[in-house]
C-alpha angles and dihedrals in degrees: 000000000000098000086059089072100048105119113236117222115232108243109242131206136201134189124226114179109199108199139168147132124323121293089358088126105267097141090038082052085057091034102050085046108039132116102194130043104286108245098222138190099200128159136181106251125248103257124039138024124307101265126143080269109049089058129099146190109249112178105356143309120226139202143149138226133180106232092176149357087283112011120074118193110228106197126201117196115203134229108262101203109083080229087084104025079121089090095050081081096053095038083050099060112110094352118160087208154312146248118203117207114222121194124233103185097059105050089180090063096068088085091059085043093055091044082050091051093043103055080052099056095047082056098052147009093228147134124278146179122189116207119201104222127190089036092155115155097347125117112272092217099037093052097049099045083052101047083043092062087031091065090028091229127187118245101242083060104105112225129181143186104235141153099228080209097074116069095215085057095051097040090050079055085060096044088057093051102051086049086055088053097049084047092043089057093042085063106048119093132255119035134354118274119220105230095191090197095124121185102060109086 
């Protein structure tokens, strides 16, 4: 039979860890985009009452999302509080990427978000996108020009105003992303490398 012969297409994978300060939205990023249930490692904090806010991240999140016909997206969300940043190293082996949350609505916490990139970037030469969350009622340009210089990012470093609660916003944020990593092996030396993404372009 003909259909004997149809070549099937190995299923990839790829890991992108999203990481950033405490409480800026990284499990709500994996949540809102997810296709399967998150696996979360979520625990009330030390001090104050259990409210959506008083919870964090302790050890990873993790979800999955189908980019394409035959690549999934597996995505590893990172402890916020520097108590754990132990397990960035871990999440960090073999990740495609990563997208770091900054949060707009704590200036004070792009300090702690420049410190997190850049432990990133000393593991691994790879593709980023940061995505400015909890942007109500602040100036789109503004914000973005200042948490650029706040992270001193360089400018081939995508970033993006975006409410991780809104799935069009975070899958713009992978969008992004994927584009980075196209660009990011355009620009590596020797032969061309066959992405295989599709759909992209």
């Amino acid at each position: 039979m003909a259909t004997q012969n149809i070549k099937r297409r190995r299923s990839r994978s790829a890991k992108l860890v999203v990481t950033g300060p405490f409480d800026a939205g990284k499990t709500t990023f994996i949540r809102t985009i997810s296709q399967m249930t998150v696996l979360s490692t979520e625990r009330d904090v030390s001090t104050g009452a259990s409210t959506p806010d008083s919870r964090t991240t302790v050890a990873m999140d993790f979800g999955r999302i189908t980019v394409d016909s035959d690549l999934a997206l597996h995505l590893y969300g990172t402890p916020g509080q520097q108590r754990f940043e132990f397990m960035w190293d871990i999440l960090a082996e073999g990740m495609l990427g990563f997208v770091l949350i900054a949060d707009a609505a704590r200036p004070e916490s792009l300090a702690e978000a420049r410190r997190i990139r850049q432990h990133f970037v000393d593991i691994a030469d790879v593709p980023s996108v940061v995505v400015i969350n909890k942007a109500d009622g602040q100036d789109p340009g503004t914000l973005l020009e200042e948490t650029r210089t706040g992270l001193g990012l360089p400018s081939r470093v995508p970033i993006l105003v975006a409410d991780v609660r809104e799935r069009d916003d975070v899958k713009a944020a992978l969008l992004t992303f994927l584009n980075a990593v196209l660009d990011h092996l355009r620009d590596q030396p020797g032969p061309s490398v066959a992405t295989g993404t599709g759909g992209t372009g």
